[in-house]
Coordinates of C-alpha atoms and ligand atoms in Angstrom, one line a residue:
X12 CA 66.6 81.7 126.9
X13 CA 70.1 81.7 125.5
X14 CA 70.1 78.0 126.0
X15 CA 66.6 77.3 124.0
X16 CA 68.2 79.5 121.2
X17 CA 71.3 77.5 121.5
X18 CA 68.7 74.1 121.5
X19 CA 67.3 75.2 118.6
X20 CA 70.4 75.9 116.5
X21 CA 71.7 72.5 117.2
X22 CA 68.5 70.9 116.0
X23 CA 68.2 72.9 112.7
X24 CA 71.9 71.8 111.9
X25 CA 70.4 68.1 112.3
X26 CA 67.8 68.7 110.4
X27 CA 69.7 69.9 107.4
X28 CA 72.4 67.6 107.7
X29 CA 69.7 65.1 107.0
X30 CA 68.1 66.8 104.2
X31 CA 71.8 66.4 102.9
X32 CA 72.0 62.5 103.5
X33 CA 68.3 62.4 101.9
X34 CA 69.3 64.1 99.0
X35 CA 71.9 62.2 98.3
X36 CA 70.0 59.3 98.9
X37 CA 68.0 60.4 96.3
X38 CA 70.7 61.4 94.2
X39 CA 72.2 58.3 94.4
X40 CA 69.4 56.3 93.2
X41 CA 68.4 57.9 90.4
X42 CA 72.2 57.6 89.5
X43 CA 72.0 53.9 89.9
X44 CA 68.9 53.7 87.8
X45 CA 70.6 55.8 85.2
X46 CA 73.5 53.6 85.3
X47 CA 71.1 50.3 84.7
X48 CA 68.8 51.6 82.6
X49 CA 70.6 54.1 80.2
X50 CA 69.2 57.4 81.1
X51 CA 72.4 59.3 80.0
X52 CA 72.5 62.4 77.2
X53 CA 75.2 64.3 76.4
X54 CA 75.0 67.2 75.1
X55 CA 77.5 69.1 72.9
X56 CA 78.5 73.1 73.1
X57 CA 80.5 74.8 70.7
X58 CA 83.8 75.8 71.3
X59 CA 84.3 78.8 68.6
X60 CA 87.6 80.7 67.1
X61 CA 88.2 84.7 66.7
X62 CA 85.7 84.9 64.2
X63 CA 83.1 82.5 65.7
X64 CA 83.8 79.7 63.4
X65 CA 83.3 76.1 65.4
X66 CA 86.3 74.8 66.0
X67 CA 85.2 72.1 68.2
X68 CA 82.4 70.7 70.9
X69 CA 82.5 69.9 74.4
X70 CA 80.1 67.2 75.7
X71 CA 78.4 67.5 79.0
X72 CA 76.0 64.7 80.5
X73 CA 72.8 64.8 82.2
X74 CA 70.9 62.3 83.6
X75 CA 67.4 62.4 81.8
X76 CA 64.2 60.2 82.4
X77 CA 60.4 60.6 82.3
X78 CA 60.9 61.6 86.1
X79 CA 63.7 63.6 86.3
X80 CA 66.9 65.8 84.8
X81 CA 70.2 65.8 86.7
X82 CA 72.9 68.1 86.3
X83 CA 76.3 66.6 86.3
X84 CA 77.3 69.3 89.6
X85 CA 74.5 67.3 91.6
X86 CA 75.3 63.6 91.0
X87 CA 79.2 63.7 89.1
X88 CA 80.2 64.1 93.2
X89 CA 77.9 61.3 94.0
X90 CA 79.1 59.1 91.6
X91 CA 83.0 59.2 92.7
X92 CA 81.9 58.7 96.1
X93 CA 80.3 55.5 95.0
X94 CA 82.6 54.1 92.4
X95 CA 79.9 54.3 89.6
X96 CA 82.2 57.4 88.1
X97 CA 83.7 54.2 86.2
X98 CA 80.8 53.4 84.5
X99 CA 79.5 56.6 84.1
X100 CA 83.2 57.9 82.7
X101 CA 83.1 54.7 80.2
X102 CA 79.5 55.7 79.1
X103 CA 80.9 60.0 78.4
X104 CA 83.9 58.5 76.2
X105 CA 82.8 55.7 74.2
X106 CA 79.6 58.0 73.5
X107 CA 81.7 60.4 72.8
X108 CA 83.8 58.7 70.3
X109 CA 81.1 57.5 69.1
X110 CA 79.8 60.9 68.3
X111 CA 83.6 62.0 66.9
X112 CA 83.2 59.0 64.4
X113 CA 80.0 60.0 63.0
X114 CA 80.4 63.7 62.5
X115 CA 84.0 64.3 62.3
X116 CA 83.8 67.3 64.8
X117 CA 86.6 67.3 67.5
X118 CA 85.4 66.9 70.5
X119 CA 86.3 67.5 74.5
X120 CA 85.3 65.0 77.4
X121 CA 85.2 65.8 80.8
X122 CA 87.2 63.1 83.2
X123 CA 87.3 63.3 86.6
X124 CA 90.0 62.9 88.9
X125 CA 89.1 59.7 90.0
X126 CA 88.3 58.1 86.7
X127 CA 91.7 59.3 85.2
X128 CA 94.0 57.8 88.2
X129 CA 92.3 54.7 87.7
X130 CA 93.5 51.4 86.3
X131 CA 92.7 50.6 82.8
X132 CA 91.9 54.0 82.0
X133 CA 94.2 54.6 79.6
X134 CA 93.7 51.2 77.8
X135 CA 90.0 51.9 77.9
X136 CA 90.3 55.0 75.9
X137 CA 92.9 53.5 73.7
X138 CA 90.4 50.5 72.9
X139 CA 87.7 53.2 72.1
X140 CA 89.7 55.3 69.7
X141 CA 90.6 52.0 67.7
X142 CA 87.2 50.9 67.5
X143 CA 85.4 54.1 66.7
X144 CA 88.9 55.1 64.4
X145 CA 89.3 58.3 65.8
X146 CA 91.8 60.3 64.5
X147 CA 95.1 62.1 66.1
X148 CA 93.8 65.7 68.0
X149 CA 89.8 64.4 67.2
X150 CA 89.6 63.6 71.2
X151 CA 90.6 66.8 73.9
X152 CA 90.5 65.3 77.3
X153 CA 89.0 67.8 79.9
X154 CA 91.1 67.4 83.4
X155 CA 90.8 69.9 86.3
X156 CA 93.6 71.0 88.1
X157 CA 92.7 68.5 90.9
X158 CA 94.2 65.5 88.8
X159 CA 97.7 66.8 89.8
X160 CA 97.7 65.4 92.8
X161 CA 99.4 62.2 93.6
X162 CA 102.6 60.4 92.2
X163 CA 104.1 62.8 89.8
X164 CA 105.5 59.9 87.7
X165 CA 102.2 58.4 87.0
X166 CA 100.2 61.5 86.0
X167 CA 103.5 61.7 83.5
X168 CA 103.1 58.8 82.1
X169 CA 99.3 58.8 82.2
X170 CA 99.8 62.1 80.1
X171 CA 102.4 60.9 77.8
X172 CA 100.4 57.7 77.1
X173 CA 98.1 60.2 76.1
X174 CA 99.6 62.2 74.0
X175 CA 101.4 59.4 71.6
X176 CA 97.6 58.2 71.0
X177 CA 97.1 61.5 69.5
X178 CA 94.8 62.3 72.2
X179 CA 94.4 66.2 73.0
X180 CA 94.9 67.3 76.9
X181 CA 92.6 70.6 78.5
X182 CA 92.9 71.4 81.9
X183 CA 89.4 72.9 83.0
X184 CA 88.5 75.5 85.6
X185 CA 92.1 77.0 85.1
X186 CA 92.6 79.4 88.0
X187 CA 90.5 78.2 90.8
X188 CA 92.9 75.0 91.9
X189 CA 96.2 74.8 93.4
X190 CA 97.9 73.4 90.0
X191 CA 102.2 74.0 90.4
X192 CA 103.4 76.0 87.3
X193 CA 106.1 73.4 87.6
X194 CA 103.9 70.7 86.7
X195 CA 101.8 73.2 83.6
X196 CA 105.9 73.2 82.3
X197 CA 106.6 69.6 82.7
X198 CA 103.2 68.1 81.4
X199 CA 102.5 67.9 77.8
X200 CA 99.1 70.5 78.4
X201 CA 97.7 71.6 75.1
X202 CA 95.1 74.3 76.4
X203 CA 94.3 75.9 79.4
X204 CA 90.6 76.5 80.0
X205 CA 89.9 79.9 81.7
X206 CA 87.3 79.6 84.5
X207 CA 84.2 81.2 84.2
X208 CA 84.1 82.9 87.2
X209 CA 87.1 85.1 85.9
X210 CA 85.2 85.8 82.8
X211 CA 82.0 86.5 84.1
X212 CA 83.1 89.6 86.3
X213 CA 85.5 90.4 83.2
X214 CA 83.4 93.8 82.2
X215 CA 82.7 95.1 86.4
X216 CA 85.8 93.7 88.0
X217 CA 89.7 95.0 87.3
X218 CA 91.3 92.3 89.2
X219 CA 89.6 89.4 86.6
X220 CA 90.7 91.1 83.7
X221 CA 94.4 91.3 85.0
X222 CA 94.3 87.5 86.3
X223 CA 92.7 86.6 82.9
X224 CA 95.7 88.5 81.1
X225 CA 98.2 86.8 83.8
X226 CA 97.1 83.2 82.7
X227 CA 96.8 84.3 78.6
X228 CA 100.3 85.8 79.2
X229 CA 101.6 82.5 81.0
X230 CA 100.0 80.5 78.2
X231 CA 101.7 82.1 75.8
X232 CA 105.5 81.6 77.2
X233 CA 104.5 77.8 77.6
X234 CA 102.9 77.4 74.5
X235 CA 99.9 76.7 75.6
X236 CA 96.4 77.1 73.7
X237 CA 93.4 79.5 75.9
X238 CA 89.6 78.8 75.8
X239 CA 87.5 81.3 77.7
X240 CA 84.7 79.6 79.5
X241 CA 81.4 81.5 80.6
X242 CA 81.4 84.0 77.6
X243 CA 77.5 85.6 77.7
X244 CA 78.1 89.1 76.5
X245 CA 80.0 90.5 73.3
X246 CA 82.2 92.9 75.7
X247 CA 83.9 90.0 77.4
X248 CA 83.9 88.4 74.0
X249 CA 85.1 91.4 73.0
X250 CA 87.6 91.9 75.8
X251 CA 89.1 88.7 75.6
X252 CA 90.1 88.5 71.9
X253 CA 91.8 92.1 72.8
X254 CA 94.1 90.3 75.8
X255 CA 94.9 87.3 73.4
X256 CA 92.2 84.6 74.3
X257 CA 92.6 82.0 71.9
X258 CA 88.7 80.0 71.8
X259 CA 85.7 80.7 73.7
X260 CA 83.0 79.0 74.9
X261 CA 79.7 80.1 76.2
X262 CA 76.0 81.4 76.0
X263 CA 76.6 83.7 73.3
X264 CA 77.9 81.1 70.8
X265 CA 76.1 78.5 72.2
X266 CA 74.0 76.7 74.5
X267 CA 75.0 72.7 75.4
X268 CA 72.6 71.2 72.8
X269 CA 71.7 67.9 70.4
X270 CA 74.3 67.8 68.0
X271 CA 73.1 66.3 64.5
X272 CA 75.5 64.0 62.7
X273 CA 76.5 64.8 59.3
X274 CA 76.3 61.4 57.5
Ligands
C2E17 P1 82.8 72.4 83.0 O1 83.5 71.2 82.3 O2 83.6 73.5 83.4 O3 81.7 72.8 81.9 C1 81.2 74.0 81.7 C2 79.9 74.3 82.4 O4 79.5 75.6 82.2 C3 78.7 73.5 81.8 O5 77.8 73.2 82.9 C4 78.1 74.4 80.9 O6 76.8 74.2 80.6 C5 78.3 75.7 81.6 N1 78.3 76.9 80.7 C6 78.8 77.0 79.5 N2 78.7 78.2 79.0 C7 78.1 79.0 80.0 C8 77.7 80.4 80.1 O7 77.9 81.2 79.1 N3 77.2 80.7 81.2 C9 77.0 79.9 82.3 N4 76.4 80.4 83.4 N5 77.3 78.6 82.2 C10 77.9 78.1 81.1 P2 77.2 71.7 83.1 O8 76.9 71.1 81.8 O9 76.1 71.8 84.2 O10 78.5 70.9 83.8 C11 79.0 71.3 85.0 C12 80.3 70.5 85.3 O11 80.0 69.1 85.4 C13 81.3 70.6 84.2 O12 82.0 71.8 84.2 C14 82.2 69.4 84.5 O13 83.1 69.7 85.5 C15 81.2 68.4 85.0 N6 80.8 67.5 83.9 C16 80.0 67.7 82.8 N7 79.9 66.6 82.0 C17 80.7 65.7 82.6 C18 81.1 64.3 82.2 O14 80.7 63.8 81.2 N8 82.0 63.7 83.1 C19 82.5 64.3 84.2 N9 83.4 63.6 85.0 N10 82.2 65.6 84.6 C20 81.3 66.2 83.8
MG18 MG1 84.9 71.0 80.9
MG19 MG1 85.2 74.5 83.2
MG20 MG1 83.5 73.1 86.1

């Protein structure tokens, strides 16, 4: 009997091992199809001071057809597996600059890991902000902790690069990677952005609030900017601008929407 049960098991685990390949079969597909046939939004979400004044928007892509809508957790992974995060990541920014030249906003893009360590990134966005004439601090570049990785000299220079195009630097999901504090000192970082997952427990949990006021605190000594992700509620709204939060970003300022263009 034990070794039926112990049949079974095994056979379940094949079974949803392939409803993984499938799905990202799937995934994968509807990626490519995106890729040839243009079925890319972004969509823009405020990113608001102390007093809820819009001080900026951050883009965020889906993949949207008459059959389906992606979200960029289901096929962003899919696409660095399969080397279409370079067309996809050339698609975010140039549409993105795009969207900076028309409405004047500033404006943050997300970059992946793979995208940023790649060659001819840098020239790429370089090219875009000269054709689209976008101005010094208009772009923020979105990188998670996970870019750290790798040949400290290049992510340096990568970052330096950066910065003399007068391009903005975020690093996303603060908190949940394994990011050196030697690095945060030695990069030139302009804001940290607080991961939701602190915030959203910030009003039940004690030990969020004191890692949000650790990283606020840390920001502060390195002169380093704070955005709150995740803020649904006005006590962690309210909570936040107590410990020192600099911007926030969330469902009660809102949602990732169309953003209209002002010319
Ligand atoms: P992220 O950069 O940390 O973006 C924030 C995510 O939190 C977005 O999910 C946003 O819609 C969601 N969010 C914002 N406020 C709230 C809130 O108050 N409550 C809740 N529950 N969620 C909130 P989204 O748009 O699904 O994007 C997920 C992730 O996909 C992003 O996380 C980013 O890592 C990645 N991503 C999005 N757009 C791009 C892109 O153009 N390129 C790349 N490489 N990655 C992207
Ligand atoms: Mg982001
Ligand atoms: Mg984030
Ligand atoms: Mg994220």
């Amino acid at each position: 009997r034990s070794k039926e049960q112990g049949r079974n098991q095994v056979t379940m685990y094949h079974e949803s091992m392939k409803k993984d390949n499938d799905k990202m079969l799937f995934v994968e597909q509807v990626l490519r199809n995106a890729v040839n046939h243009d079925h890319f939004i972004l969509k823009y979400q405020p990113i608001v001071d102390g007093d809820r004044q819009v001080v900026a928007f951050e883009s965020l892509i889906r993949i949207f057809s008459e059959q389906e809508t992606l979200f960029p957790d289901e096929f962003i992974p899919v696409a660095e597996d399969t080397d279409l995060i370079q067309s996809v990541g050339r698609w975010v920014i140039s549409h993105a600059c795009l969207k900076i030249m028309d409405c004047q906003y500033n404006i943050s893009v997300n970059v992946s890991s793979k995208q940023f360590h790649q060659q001819g990134f840098i020239m790429y966005i370089d090219q875009m902000m000269k054709r689209f004439n976008i101005g010094k601090n208009n772009l923020v570049i979105e990188l998670t902790e996970g870019v750290v990785v790798g040949s400290f000299n290049e992510i340096q220079y990568k970052f330096n690069r950066l910065k003399e195009m007068g391009v903005m630097i975020a690093i996303d999901d603060f908190g949940t990677g394994y990011s050196s504090l030697e690095y945060l000192r030695q990069l030139p970082i302009d804001y940290l952005k607080i991961d939701k997952s602190f915030v959203f427990d910030l009003d039940k949990d004690n030990s969020s609030r004191v890692i949000i006021e650790t990283i606020i605190s840390m920001a502060k000594h390195l002169n380093l900017q704070t955005v709150a992700e995740g803020v649904e509620t006005e006590q962690q709204f309210s909570i936040l601008k107590d410990i020192g939060c600099d911007y926030f970003q969330g469902y009660l300022f809102g949602k990732p929407g169309d953003l209209l263009t002002l010319s």
